[in-house]
């Protein structure tokens, strides 16, 4: 937690501007000044508050303030505990250690192989191959044992830095071909780290070596400070190092973005299309058109990762659409965009309208524009939107997209890859709804089919991802990892139930998730959530009816649900009541709702067809 001297309180907009300024010039002076100014309002800026402990083989206190600020930029308020450096085994194994007493949600384990096996880096040519391997195996066995011991008293997520390659391999240019290669040994150590993390629940290996390579191995370390203060990172890299850590925290706590909104003129192509026409824009094999082609290719990569694309352009209606359809060098076509606003309205207004159409929170949007004025207006009007102003040189546009760290997920599912198409299909459903006279007729014309899956191992990744991405129709927004889902599936007293939906406009994939704890007379909903894009078609009520029928058949007399309000899950607020649940006594459990099963009607509406249930795992 930031403990700086109090300062004049900033508004939310001013805070966002201050954090953007630090990101543009992350000097130590700017970082510390921003931390001091933001300290009084840090908790109010972030929707999620978590506790992070740092265990390291070197002095890592330098990372605390940059990490706090980078977390705030992501919507996360971190309380940070830094353990004494070098106390790795003690802090992880001892259930009364400082780390254990801090009760962290996440533990960052920053151990340099150079610190725990120094001879591998400093005296490699003096070691026999057997001695080098034995030294490494001894450390890895100790480390795995410490992690397993830690798991006995904590379920905190573990973020483990991997090991860096040397700036200059000990054997010089002979290293690549040598049987006894220093680089190969370190790569083997990193492969072993991956295997260890796979054996320890909720553990992730962070590619610290790639981070160092991206910023330059020769300049990553301040050699004087490494020797003098055991700080092996140069000051100019504190900010990207902290951002690297936060990149892994975002998907863990549902803080990733979902939508990328693009300007058109001088963003998708060079030039103002209203002035030069479709044939006159800069887009093609030669510079500067080639820079815009490269940019569009990077954006298309995001589309295929499941990022929803939109356009907000101040232009005459129809001309942008014409370019998307007809220009021969266009990489992005009309089919790739879930929503477009081509008009002369203020862009913040257009983004709010698109958020309503897509049924997504405005805080899940990223806005890219080449205009400083439009970006300033967006930051002022909608500080919840991540606004990125493109540089003046279009050759740098692609790098801007590559540097966006707000869209990351730990895995990419088939539903992700099809998300852009799914949101485009929504426009067809809205057109159908506007053409029919009553809702039952609309539902029947949709020709909806649902498939329920129980404890399907093939859905572990998708189920975990939904808990981390679904905020609006979610009973409490508690996040689960794949290890958590796997544990529920194999526990014997839980069921992980998924709902897949398709209709006349296409296959929406898995859009609903429930995790139920089963007791002889009572089933309890541990998780209940559904993708917001399919709400309002009675599928959510049918989901609960199906679960209630299953519980009733098993002999249970009641189904219990919980609702914990968050800033984002207001659409869930009246759901239990709409399904016939009754609120429990406000004196005992005000957030608990109960459905009495003996007399409940669990009929599924006739406009929803139930497909054969998927096979359950043993």
Coordinates of C-alpha atoms in Angstrom, one line a residue:
X1 CA 0.0 0.0 0.0
X2 CA 1.4 3.4 -0.9
X3 CA 2.3 5.3 2.3
X4 CA 3.4 8.7 0.9
X5 CA 2.7 12.1 2.3
X6 CA -0.8 13.3 1.7
X7 CA -1.4 15.7 -1.2
X8 CA -4.2 17.6 -2.8
X9 CA -6.9 15.1 -3.9
X10 CA -7.1 14.6 -7.7
X11 CA -10.2 13.8 -9.7
X12 CA -10.4 10.5 -11.6
X13 CA -9.7 12.3 -14.9
X14 CA -6.7 14.0 -13.5
X15 CA -5.4 10.7 -12.0
X16 CA -5.7 9.0 -15.4
X17 CA -3.8 11.9 -17.1
X18 CA -1.1 11.7 -14.4
X19 CA -0.7 7.9 -15.0
X20 CA -0.6 8.4 -18.7
X21 CA 2.1 11.1 -18.2
X22 CA 4.2 8.7 -16.1
X23 CA 3.8 6.0 -18.8
X24 CA 5.1 8.5 -21.4
X25 CA 8.1 9.5 -19.3
X26 CA 8.7 6.9 -16.5
X27 CA 11.6 8.6 -14.7
X28 CA 12.1 7.9 -11.0
X29 CA 11.1 11.5 -10.2
X30 CA 7.8 11.2 -12.2
X31 CA 7.0 7.8 -10.7
X32 CA 7.6 9.0 -7.1
X33 CA 5.8 12.3 -7.7
X34 CA 2.7 10.5 -9.1
X35 CA 2.7 8.0 -6.2
X36 CA 2.7 10.8 -3.7
X37 CA -0.2 12.6 -5.5
X38 CA -2.2 9.4 -6.0
X39 CA -1.9 7.9 -2.5
X40 CA -5.0 9.5 -1.1
X41 CA -7.3 8.2 -3.8
X42 CA -5.5 5.0 -4.8
X43 CA -8.2 2.7 -3.5
X44 CA -11.0 4.6 -5.2
X45 CA -9.3 4.4 -8.6
X46 CA -9.3 0.6 -8.7
X47 CA -12.2 -1.8 -8.9
X48 CA -10.2 -4.7 -7.6
X49 CA -8.0 -4.7 -4.4
X50 CA -5.5 -7.6 -3.9
X51 CA -2.5 -8.4 -1.8
X52 CA 0.8 -9.3 -3.5
X53 CA 3.9 -10.6 -1.7
X54 CA 7.4 -10.6 -3.3
X55 CA 9.9 -13.3 -2.6
X56 CA 13.3 -12.7 -4.3
X57 CA 16.9 -13.6 -4.4
X58 CA 17.9 -10.0 -4.8
X59 CA 16.8 -6.6 -3.5
X60 CA 13.4 -6.0 -5.1
X61 CA 12.1 -3.0 -3.1
X62 CA 12.7 -0.8 -6.1
X63 CA 9.8 -2.4 -7.8
X64 CA 7.2 -1.6 -5.2
X65 CA 6.1 1.9 -6.2
X66 CA 6.2 1.3 -10.0
X67 CA 4.2 -1.9 -9.4
X68 CA 1.6 0.0 -7.5
X69 CA 1.2 2.6 -10.2
X70 CA 1.2 0.1 -13.1
X71 CA -1.5 -1.8 -11.2
X72 CA -3.6 1.3 -10.8
X73 CA -3.4 1.9 -14.6
X74 CA -5.0 -1.6 -14.9
X75 CA -7.7 -0.9 -12.3
X76 CA -6.0 -2.9 -9.5
X77 CA -5.1 -1.5 -6.1
X78 CA -2.2 -3.6 -4.7
X79 CA -1.1 -3.9 -1.2
X80 CA 2.5 -5.2 -1.5
X81 CA 4.7 -7.0 1.0
X82 CA 8.4 -7.4 0.2
X83 CA 10.1 -10.3 2.0
X84 CA 13.8 -10.0 2.9
X85 CA 15.9 -10.9 -0.1
X86 CA 17.5 -14.4 -0.2
X87 CA 14.9 -15.9 2.3
X88 CA 13.2 -18.0 -0.4
X89 CA 12.9 -21.4 1.3
X90 CA 12.1 -19.8 4.7
X91 CA 9.4 -17.6 3.4
X92 CA 7.7 -20.3 1.3
X93 CA 7.9 -23.2 3.7
X94 CA 7.3 -21.6 7.1
X95 CA 3.5 -21.2 7.7
X96 CA 4.3 -18.4 10.2
X97 CA 6.6 -16.5 7.8
X98 CA 6.1 -12.9 6.9
X99 CA 4.6 -13.9 3.6
X100 CA 2.2 -16.4 5.1
X101 CA 1.2 -13.8 7.8
X102 CA 0.5 -11.3 5.0
X103 CA -2.0 -13.8 3.6
X104 CA -1.4 -12.8 -0.1
X105 CA -3.6 -13.4 -3.1
X106 CA -0.5 -13.5 -5.3
X107 CA 3.1 -14.3 -4.7
X108 CA 5.8 -13.1 -7.1
X109 CA 8.8 -15.3 -6.9
X110 CA 11.8 -13.4 -8.5
X111 CA 14.7 -15.8 -8.2
X112 CA 17.7 -15.4 -10.5
X113 CA 19.5 -18.6 -11.3
X114 CA 22.7 -16.5 -11.0
X115 CA 22.0 -16.0 -7.3
X116 CA 21.1 -19.6 -6.3
X117 CA 23.6 -21.3 -8.7
X118 CA 26.3 -18.7 -9.2
X119 CA 28.9 -21.0 -10.7
X120 CA 26.6 -21.7 -13.7
X121 CA 27.1 -18.1 -14.7
X122 CA 30.4 -17.1 -13.2
X123 CA 32.5 -20.3 -13.4
X124 CA 30.8 -22.4 -16.0
X125 CA 33.9 -23.4 -17.9
X126 CA 35.4 -24.7 -14.6
X127 CA 32.5 -27.1 -14.1
X128 CA 32.2 -30.6 -15.4
X129 CA 28.9 -31.3 -17.2
X130 CA 27.8 -33.6 -14.4
X131 CA 28.6 -31.0 -11.7
X132 CA 26.8 -28.3 -13.6
X133 CA 23.7 -30.5 -14.0
X134 CA 23.8 -31.7 -10.4
X135 CA 24.0 -28.1 -9.1
X136 CA 21.0 -27.2 -11.2
X137 CA 19.0 -30.3 -10.2
X138 CA 19.7 -29.7 -6.6
X139 CA 18.3 -26.2 -6.7
X140 CA 15.2 -27.2 -8.7
X141 CA 14.4 -30.0 -6.3
X142 CA 14.7 -27.6 -3.4
X143 CA 12.6 -25.1 -5.1
X144 CA 9.8 -27.6 -6.0
X145 CA 9.8 -28.8 -2.5
X146 CA 9.4 -25.3 -1.2
X147 CA 6.5 -24.6 -3.5
X148 CA 4.8 -27.9 -2.5
X149 CA 5.2 -26.9 1.2
X150 CA 3.8 -23.5 0.5
X151 CA 0.7 -25.1 -1.1
X152 CA 0.0 -26.8 2.2
X153 CA -0.9 -23.5 3.8
X154 CA -1.8 -21.1 0.9
X155 CA -3.7 -21.2 -2.3
X156 CA -2.3 -17.9 -3.5
X157 CA -1.5 -17.6 -7.2
X158 CA 2.2 -18.0 -7.9
X159 CA 4.1 -15.9 -10.5
X160 CA 7.5 -17.3 -11.1
X161 CA 10.2 -15.5 -13.1
X162 CA 12.1 -17.7 -15.4
X163 CA 15.9 -17.6 -15.8
X164 CA 17.8 -15.2 -18.0
X165 CA 20.4 -16.2 -20.6
X166 CA 23.9 -14.6 -20.1
X167 CA 24.8 -11.5 -22.0
X168 CA 28.0 -13.3 -23.2
X169 CA 27.9 -17.1 -23.1
X170 CA 31.0 -18.6 -21.3
X171 CA 32.1 -20.4 -24.5
X172 CA 31.6 -17.5 -26.8
X173 CA 30.5 -18.4 -30.3
X174 CA 31.2 -22.1 -29.5
X175 CA 28.3 -22.1 -27.1
X176 CA 25.6 -22.9 -29.7
X177 CA 27.4 -26.0 -31.0
X178 CA 28.9 -27.2 -27.7
X179 CA 27.5 -30.4 -26.1
X180 CA 28.1 -28.8 -22.7
X181 CA 26.5 -25.5 -23.5
X182 CA 25.7 -22.8 -20.9
X183 CA 22.8 -21.5 -22.8
X184 CA 21.3 -25.0 -23.3
X185 CA 21.6 -25.7 -19.6
X186 CA 19.7 -22.5 -18.8
X187 CA 17.1 -23.4 -21.3
X188 CA 16.7 -26.8 -19.7
X189 CA 16.3 -25.1 -16.4
X190 CA 13.5 -23.0 -17.8
X191 CA 11.8 -26.2 -19.2
X192 CA 12.0 -27.7 -15.7
X193 CA 10.4 -24.6 -14.3
X194 CA 7.5 -25.0 -16.6
X195 CA 7.1 -28.6 -15.5
X196 CA 7.3 -27.6 -11.8
X197 CA 4.6 -24.9 -12.4
X198 CA 2.4 -27.5 -14.1
X199 CA 2.6 -29.7 -11.0
X200 CA 1.7 -26.9 -8.6
X201 CA -1.8 -25.5 -8.8
X202 CA -2.3 -21.9 -9.8
X203 CA 1.3 -21.3 -10.8
X204 CA 2.5 -19.4 -13.9
X205 CA 6.0 -19.0 -15.3
X206 CA 6.7 -15.5 -16.5
X207 CA 9.1 -15.1 -19.4
X208 CA 11.5 -12.7 -17.7
X209 CA 14.3 -13.7 -20.1
X210 CA 12.2 -12.5 -23.1
X211 CA 11.5 -9.2 -21.2
X212 CA 15.3 -8.7 -20.8
X213 CA 15.9 -9.6 -24.4
X214 CA 13.2 -7.1 -25.6
X215 CA 14.8 -4.2 -23.7
X216 CA 18.4 -5.2 -24.4
X217 CA 20.5 -7.7 -22.5
X218 CA 23.5 -5.5 -22.4
X219 CA 21.7 -2.6 -20.8
X220 CA 19.1 -4.4 -18.6
X221 CA 21.5 -4.5 -15.6
X222 CA 23.2 -1.7 -13.8
X223 CA 26.4 -3.6 -12.9
X224 CA 27.4 -1.1 -10.2
X225 CA 24.1 -1.3 -8.4
X226 CA 24.0 -5.1 -8.9
X227 CA 27.3 -5.3 -6.9
X228 CA 26.7 -2.4 -4.5
X229 CA 23.0 -2.9 -3.6
X230 CA 22.1 -6.3 -5.1
X231 CA 19.7 -4.5 -7.5
X232 CA 20.2 -6.2 -10.9
X233 CA 17.9 -4.0 -12.9
X234 CA 18.8 -0.6 -14.3
X235 CA 16.5 2.3 -13.1
X236 CA 15.2 3.0 -16.6
X237 CA 13.7 -0.5 -16.7
X238 CA 11.8 -0.4 -13.4
X239 CA 8.6 0.8 -15.2
X240 CA 8.5 -1.9 -17.9
X241 CA 9.4 -4.5 -15.4
X242 CA 6.4 -3.6 -13.2
X243 CA 4.2 -3.5 -16.3
X244 CA 5.4 -7.0 -17.2
X245 CA 4.2 -8.3 -13.8
X246 CA 0.8 -6.5 -14.1
X247 CA 0.3 -8.0 -17.5
X248 CA -0.1 -11.4 -15.8
X249 CA -2.4 -9.9 -13.1
X250 CA -4.9 -8.5 -15.5
X251 CA -6.4 -11.8 -16.8
X252 CA -6.2 -13.2 -13.3
X253 CA -8.7 -10.7 -12.0
X254 CA -10.9 -10.0 -15.0
X255 CA -9.2 -6.7 -15.9
X256 CA -8.5 -7.4 -19.5
X257 CA -10.1 -5.3 -22.2
X258 CA -12.5 -6.7 -24.8
X259 CA -13.1 -4.1 -27.5
X260 CA -10.7 -2.1 -29.8
X261 CA -12.2 0.9 -31.4
X262 CA -10.3 2.4 -34.3
X263 CA -10.4 5.7 -36.2
X264 CA -10.4 5.4 -40.0
X265 CA -8.6 8.4 -41.6
X266 CA -4.8 8.3 -40.9
X267 CA -5.3 5.2 -38.7
X268 CA -6.6 2.4 -41.0
X269 CA -5.2 4.2 -44.0
X270 CA -3.3 7.3 -44.8
X271 CA -5.1 10.4 -45.9
X272 CA -8.7 11.8 -45.4
X273 CA -10.9 9.6 -47.5
X274 CA -13.6 12.3 -47.9
X275 CA -11.0 14.5 -49.6
X276 CA -9.0 12.0 -51.7
X277 CA -11.6 9.2 -52.3
X278 CA -11.2 5.5 -51.9
X279 CA -8.6 5.3 -54.7
X280 CA -6.5 8.1 -53.2
X281 CA -5.9 6.8 -49.7
X282 CA -2.4 5.5 -48.8
X283 CA -2.8 1.7 -48.4
X284 CA -0.7 -0.8 -50.4
X285 CA 2.7 -2.3 -50.9
X286 CA 4.7 0.9 -51.0
X287 CA 5.4 3.3 -48.1
X288 CA 3.5 4.9 -46.4
X289 CA 0.7 2.6 -47.5
X290 CA 2.7 -0.5 -46.4
X291 CA 2.8 0.9 -42.9
X292 CA -1.0 0.9 -42.7
X293 CA -1.2 -2.6 -44.1
X294 CA 1.2 -3.8 -41.4
X295 CA -0.9 -2.1 -38.8
X296 CA -4.1 -3.7 -40.1
X297 CA -2.4 -7.2 -40.0
X298 CA -1.6 -6.7 -36.3
X299 CA -5.2 -5.6 -35.6
X300 CA -6.4 -8.7 -37.5
X301 CA -4.3 -10.8 -35.2
X302 CA -6.2 -9.4 -32.3
X303 CA -9.5 -10.1 -34.0
X304 CA -8.5 -13.8 -34.3
X305 CA -7.6 -13.8 -30.6
X306 CA -11.2 -12.8 -29.8
X307 CA -10.9 -9.0 -29.5
X308 CA -14.1 -7.3 -30.7
X309 CA -13.3 -4.6 -33.3
X310 CA -15.3 -1.4 -34.0
X311 CA -14.8 1.8 -36.0
X312 CA -15.6 5.4 -34.8
X313 CA -14.9 7.7 -37.7
X314 CA -15.9 11.3 -38.4
X315 CA -16.9 10.9 -42.1
X316 CA -19.8 10.9 -44.5
X317 CA -21.8 7.8 -43.9
X318 CA -21.1 5.1 -46.4
X319 CA -17.6 6.1 -47.6
X320 CA -15.7 4.1 -44.9
X321 CA -17.9 1.1 -45.6
X322 CA -17.1 1.4 -49.3
X323 CA -13.3 1.4 -48.6
X324 CA -13.6 -1.7 -46.5
X325 CA -15.5 -3.5 -49.2
X326 CA -13.7 -2.4 -52.3
X327 CA -10.1 -1.4 -51.7
X328 CA -7.8 -4.2 -52.9
X329 CA -5.2 -3.7 -50.2
X330 CA -7.6 -3.7 -47.3
X331 CA -6.7 -6.4 -44.8
X332 CA -9.7 -5.6 -42.5
X333 CA -13.1 -5.9 -44.1
X334 CA -16.5 -5.0 -43.0
X335 CA -17.1 -8.5 -41.6
X336 CA -14.4 -8.0 -39.0
X337 CA -16.2 -5.1 -37.3
X338 CA -18.9 -5.8 -34.8
X339 CA -20.1 -2.2 -34.8
X340 CA -19.4 1.0 -36.8
X341 CA -20.2 4.6 -36.2
X342 CA -19.4 6.7 -39.3
X343 CA -21.0 10.1 -38.6
X344 CA -20.1 13.6 -37.3
X345 CA -21.2 12.9 -33.7
X346 CA -18.6 13.2 -30.8
X347 CA -16.7 10.0 -30.5
X348 CA -17.3 9.5 -26.8
X349 CA -21.0 9.5 -27.7
X350 CA -20.4 6.9 -30.4
X351 CA -18.4 4.7 -28.0
X352 CA -21.2 4.8 -25.4
X353 CA -23.8 3.8 -28.1
X354 CA -21.6 0.9 -29.3
X355 CA -21.1 -0.3 -25.7
X356 CA -24.9 -0.3 -25.3
X357 CA -25.4 -2.2 -28.6
X358 CA -22.8 -4.8 -27.7
X359 CA -24.0 -5.0 -24.1
X360 CA -20.4 -4.5 -22.8
X361 CA -19.1 -2.2 -20.2
X362 CA -17.4 1.0 -21.4
X363 CA -14.4 0.1 -19.2
X364 CA -13.7 -2.9 -21.5
X365 CA -13.0 -0.5 -24.5
X366 CA -9.7 0.6 -26.0
X367 CA -9.7 3.6 -28.3
X368 CA -7.0 4.2 -30.9
X369 CA -6.8 7.5 -32.9
X370 CA -4.1 9.6 -34.6
X371 CA -5.7 12.9 -33.4
X372 CA -4.4 14.4 -30.2
X373 CA -7.6 16.4 -29.9
X374 CA -9.9 13.3 -30.2
X375 CA -7.7 11.4 -27.7
X376 CA -7.8 14.3 -25.2
X377 CA -11.6 14.5 -25.6
X378 CA -12.0 10.8 -25.0
X379 CA -9.8 10.9 -21.9
X380 CA -11.8 13.8 -20.5
X381 CA -15.3 12.4 -21.3
X382 CA -14.7 8.7 -20.7
X383 CA -11.6 8.1 -18.4
X384 CA -12.7 4.4 -18.1
X385 CA -11.7 3.9 -21.7
X386 CA -8.0 3.2 -22.4
X387 CA -7.1 5.8 -24.9
X388 CA -4.0 5.4 -27.0
X389 CA -2.8 8.2 -29.3
X390 CA -0.9 6.9 -32.3
X391 CA 2.5 8.4 -33.1
X392 CA 3.0 10.7 -36.0
X393 CA 5.1 8.1 -37.9
X394 CA 2.8 5.4 -39.3
X395 CA 5.6 2.9 -39.5
X396 CA 5.4 2.7 -35.7
X397 CA 1.6 1.9 -35.7
X398 CA 2.1 -1.9 -35.7
X399 CA 4.5 -1.7 -32.7
X400 CA 1.8 0.2 -30.8
X401 CA -0.6 -2.7 -31.3
X402 CA 2.1 -5.2 -30.4
X403 CA 2.8 -3.3 -27.2
X404 CA -0.9 -3.4 -26.0
X405 CA -0.8 -5.6 -22.9
X406 CA -4.5 -5.2 -21.9
X407 CA -6.0 -8.0 -24.1
X408 CA -4.0 -10.9 -22.7
X409 CA -5.5 -14.2 -21.6
X410 CA -3.8 -17.3 -20.2
X411 CA -5.4 -19.3 -23.0
X412 CA -7.4 -18.6 -26.3
X413 CA -10.5 -20.8 -26.8
X414 CA -12.5 -21.6 -29.9
X415 CA -15.2 -19.2 -28.6
X416 CA -12.5 -16.4 -28.4
X417 CA -11.5 -16.9 -32.0
X418 CA -15.1 -16.7 -33.2
X419 CA -16.1 -13.7 -30.9
X420 CA -16.0 -11.1 -33.7
X421 CA -18.4 -13.2 -35.8
X422 CA -20.7 -13.8 -32.7
X423 CA -21.1 -10.1 -32.1
X424 CA -21.7 -9.4 -35.7
X425 CA -24.5 -12.0 -35.6
X426 CA -26.1 -10.0 -32.8
X427 CA -27.0 -7.3 -35.4
X428 CA -29.0 -9.9 -37.3
X429 CA -30.8 -10.9 -34.1
X430 CA -31.6 -7.2 -33.3
X431 CA -33.0 -6.7 -36.8
X432 CA -35.2 -9.8 -36.4
X433 CA -36.4 -8.7 -33.0
X434 CA -37.4 -5.3 -34.4
X435 CA -39.5 -7.0 -37.1
X436 CA -41.7 -9.3 -34.9
X437 CA -44.7 -8.2 -32.8
X438 CA -44.1 -10.2 -29.6
X439 CA -41.2 -11.8 -27.8
X440 CA -42.3 -15.4 -27.9
X441 CA -42.6 -15.2 -31.6
X442 CA -39.1 -13.7 -31.7
X443 CA -37.7 -16.5 -29.5
X444 CA -39.3 -19.2 -31.7
X445 CA -37.9 -17.6 -34.9
X446 CA -34.5 -17.6 -33.4
X447 CA -34.6 -21.5 -33.3
X448 CA -32.5 -21.7 -30.2
X449 CA -30.7 -25.0 -29.3
X450 CA -28.8 -25.5 -26.0
X451 CA -26.4 -28.2 -25.0
X452 CA -25.6 -28.8 -21.3
X453 CA -22.2 -30.3 -20.4
X454 CA -21.4 -31.7 -17.0
X455 CA -17.8 -32.1 -15.8
X456 CA -16.4 -31.9 -19.4
X457 CA -12.6 -31.9 -19.2
X458 CA -12.6 -30.3 -22.7
X459 CA -14.3 -27.2 -21.2
X460 CA -11.8 -26.6 -18.4
X461 CA -10.0 -23.8 -20.2
X462 CA -13.2 -22.1 -21.4
X463 CA -14.9 -22.4 -17.9
X464 CA -11.9 -20.7 -16.2
X465 CA -11.8 -18.0 -18.8
X466 CA -15.5 -17.2 -18.3
X467 CA -15.0 -16.7 -14.6
X468 CA -12.2 -14.2 -15.4
X469 CA -14.0 -12.3 -18.2
X470 CA -17.6 -12.3 -17.2
X471 CA -18.5 -9.3 -15.0
X472 CA -22.1 -8.2 -15.7
X473 CA -24.2 -11.4 -15.4
X474 CA -22.2 -13.0 -12.6
X475 CA -23.4 -13.8 -9.1
X476 CA -20.2 -12.6 -7.4
X477 CA -17.3 -12.2 -9.9
X478 CA -15.0 -14.7 -8.0
X479 CA -12.3 -15.8 -10.4
X480 CA -11.2 -19.4 -11.0
X481 CA -8.1 -20.8 -12.6
X482 CA -8.0 -23.9 -14.7
X483 CA -6.6 -25.8 -11.7
X484 CA -9.6 -24.6 -9.7
X485 CA -12.1 -25.8 -12.3
X486 CA -10.3 -29.2 -12.6
X487 CA -10.4 -29.6 -8.8
X488 CA -14.2 -28.9 -8.8
X489 CA -14.7 -31.4 -11.6
X490 CA -12.9 -34.2 -9.8
X491 CA -14.0 -33.5 -6.2
X492 CA -17.0 -35.9 -6.3
X493 CA -19.3 -33.4 -4.5
X494 CA -19.3 -30.7 -7.2
X495 CA -20.6 -30.4 -10.8
X496 CA -19.2 -28.0 -13.4
X497 CA -22.1 -27.4 -15.8
X498 CA -21.6 -25.5 -19.1
X499 CA -24.3 -24.3 -21.5
X500 CA -23.6 -23.9 -25.2
X501 CA -26.0 -22.1 -27.5
X502 CA -26.7 -22.0 -31.2
X503 CA -29.5 -20.4 -33.2
X504 CA -30.4 -19.6 -36.8
X505 CA -27.7 -16.9 -36.9
X506 CA -24.8 -19.1 -35.8
X507 CA -23.1 -21.1 -33.0
X508 CA -22.4 -18.9 -29.9
X509 CA -20.3 -21.6 -28.3
X510 CA -20.2 -22.1 -24.5
X511 CA -21.9 -19.0 -23.0
X512 CA -23.0 -20.2 -19.5
X513 CA -21.3 -21.7 -16.5
X514 CA -22.5 -23.0 -13.2
X515 CA -20.5 -24.7 -10.4
X516 CA -22.8 -26.6 -8.0
X517 CA -21.9 -28.1 -4.6
X518 CA -24.1 -31.1 -4.0
X519 CA -25.4 -32.3 -0.6
X520 CA -28.1 -34.9 0.0
X521 CA -30.9 -32.4 0.5
X522 CA -29.4 -29.1 -0.9
X523 CA -27.5 -28.0 -4.0
X524 CA -25.6 -24.7 -3.7
X525 CA -24.5 -22.6 -6.6
X526 CA -20.9 -21.8 -6.1
X527 CA -20.7 -20.0 -9.5
X528 CA -23.4 -18.9 -11.9
X529 CA -22.7 -16.7 -14.8
X530 CA -23.5 -16.1 -18.5
X531 CA -22.1 -14.1 -21.4
X532 CA -23.9 -10.8 -21.5
X533 CA -24.3 -11.0 -25.3
X534 CA -27.1 -13.6 -25.1
X535 CA -29.0 -12.2 -22.1
X536 CA -32.7 -11.5 -22.5
X537 CA -33.6 -14.6 -24.6
X538 CA -34.8 -16.6 -21.5
X539 CA -31.7 -18.9 -21.8
X540 CA -30.5 -17.8 -18.4
X541 CA -33.9 -18.8 -16.8
X542 CA -33.8 -22.1 -18.7
X543 CA -30.3 -22.8 -17.4
X544 CA -31.5 -22.5 -13.8
X545 CA -34.6 -24.6 -14.5
X546 CA -32.4 -27.3 -15.9
X547 CA -30.1 -27.3 -12.9
X548 CA -33.1 -27.2 -10.5
X549 CA -34.6 -30.2 -12.3
X550 CA -31.3 -32.1 -12.0
X551 CA -31.1 -31.3 -8.3
X552 CA -34.7 -32.3 -7.8
X553 CA -34.1 -35.7 -9.5
X554 CA -31.1 -36.2 -7.2
X555 CA -33.4 -35.8 -4.1
X556 CA -32.5 -32.3 -3.1
X557 CA -35.2 -30.2 -1.7
X558 CA -33.7 -26.8 -2.3
X559 CA -31.3 -24.9 -4.6
X560 CA -29.4 -22.1 -2.9
X561 CA -27.8 -19.2 -4.7
X562 CA -25.8 -16.2 -3.7
X563 CA -25.7 -12.6 -5.0
X564 CA -22.8 -10.4 -4.0
X565 CA -23.2 -6.9 -5.6
X566 CA -20.1 -5.5 -7.4
X567 CA -19.7 -2.3 -9.4
X568 CA -20.3 -4.3 -12.6
X569 CA -22.9 -7.0 -11.9
X570 CA -26.1 -5.0 -11.6
X571 CA -27.7 -7.0 -14.5
X572 CA -27.7 -10.0 -12.1
X573 CA -29.5 -8.2 -9.3
X574 CA -33.1 -9.3 -10.0
X575 CA -32.4 -12.6 -11.6
X576 CA -33.0 -15.0 -8.7
X577 CA -36.4 -13.4 -8.0
X578 CA -37.4 -13.8 -11.7
X579 CA -36.7 -17.6 -11.3
X580 CA -38.8 -18.0 -8.3
X581 CA -36.1 -17.8 -5.6
X582 CA -37.0 -16.3 -2.2
X583 CA -34.6 -14.1 -0.3
X584 CA -33.3 -15.7 2.9
X585 CA -33.8 -14.0 6.2
X586 CA -31.9 -10.6 6.1
X587 CA -30.7 -11.3 9.6
X588 CA -28.8 -14.5 8.7
X589 CA -27.6 -14.2 5.1
X590 CA -28.9 -11.2 3.2
X591 CA -27.2 -12.2 0.0
X592 CA -28.6 -15.7 -0.1
X593 CA -31.6 -16.8 -2.2
X594 CA -33.4 -20.1 -1.9
X595 CA -35.5 -22.0 -4.5
X596 CA -37.8 -24.6 -2.9
X597 CA -37.7 -27.6 -5.3
X598 CA -40.6 -30.0 -4.4
X599 CA -43.2 -27.9 -6.2
X600 CA -41.1 -25.8 -8.6
X601 CA -41.9 -25.9 -12.3
X602 CA -38.7 -26.8 -14.1
X603 CA -40.2 -26.8 -17.6
X604 CA -38.0 -25.4 -20.4
X605 CA -39.8 -23.0 -22.7
X606 CA -40.9 -24.6 -26.0
X607 CA -38.8 -22.2 -28.0
X608 CA -35.6 -23.7 -26.6
X609 CA -34.6 -27.1 -27.9
X610 CA -32.4 -29.2 -25.6
X611 CA -29.7 -31.1 -27.4
X612 CA -28.3 -34.4 -26.0
X613 CA -26.1 -33.7 -23.0
X614 CA -22.4 -34.0 -23.4
X615 CA -20.5 -36.9 -21.9
X616 CA -19.4 -36.5 -18.3
X617 CA -15.9 -37.2 -17.1
X618 CA -15.4 -39.9 -14.5

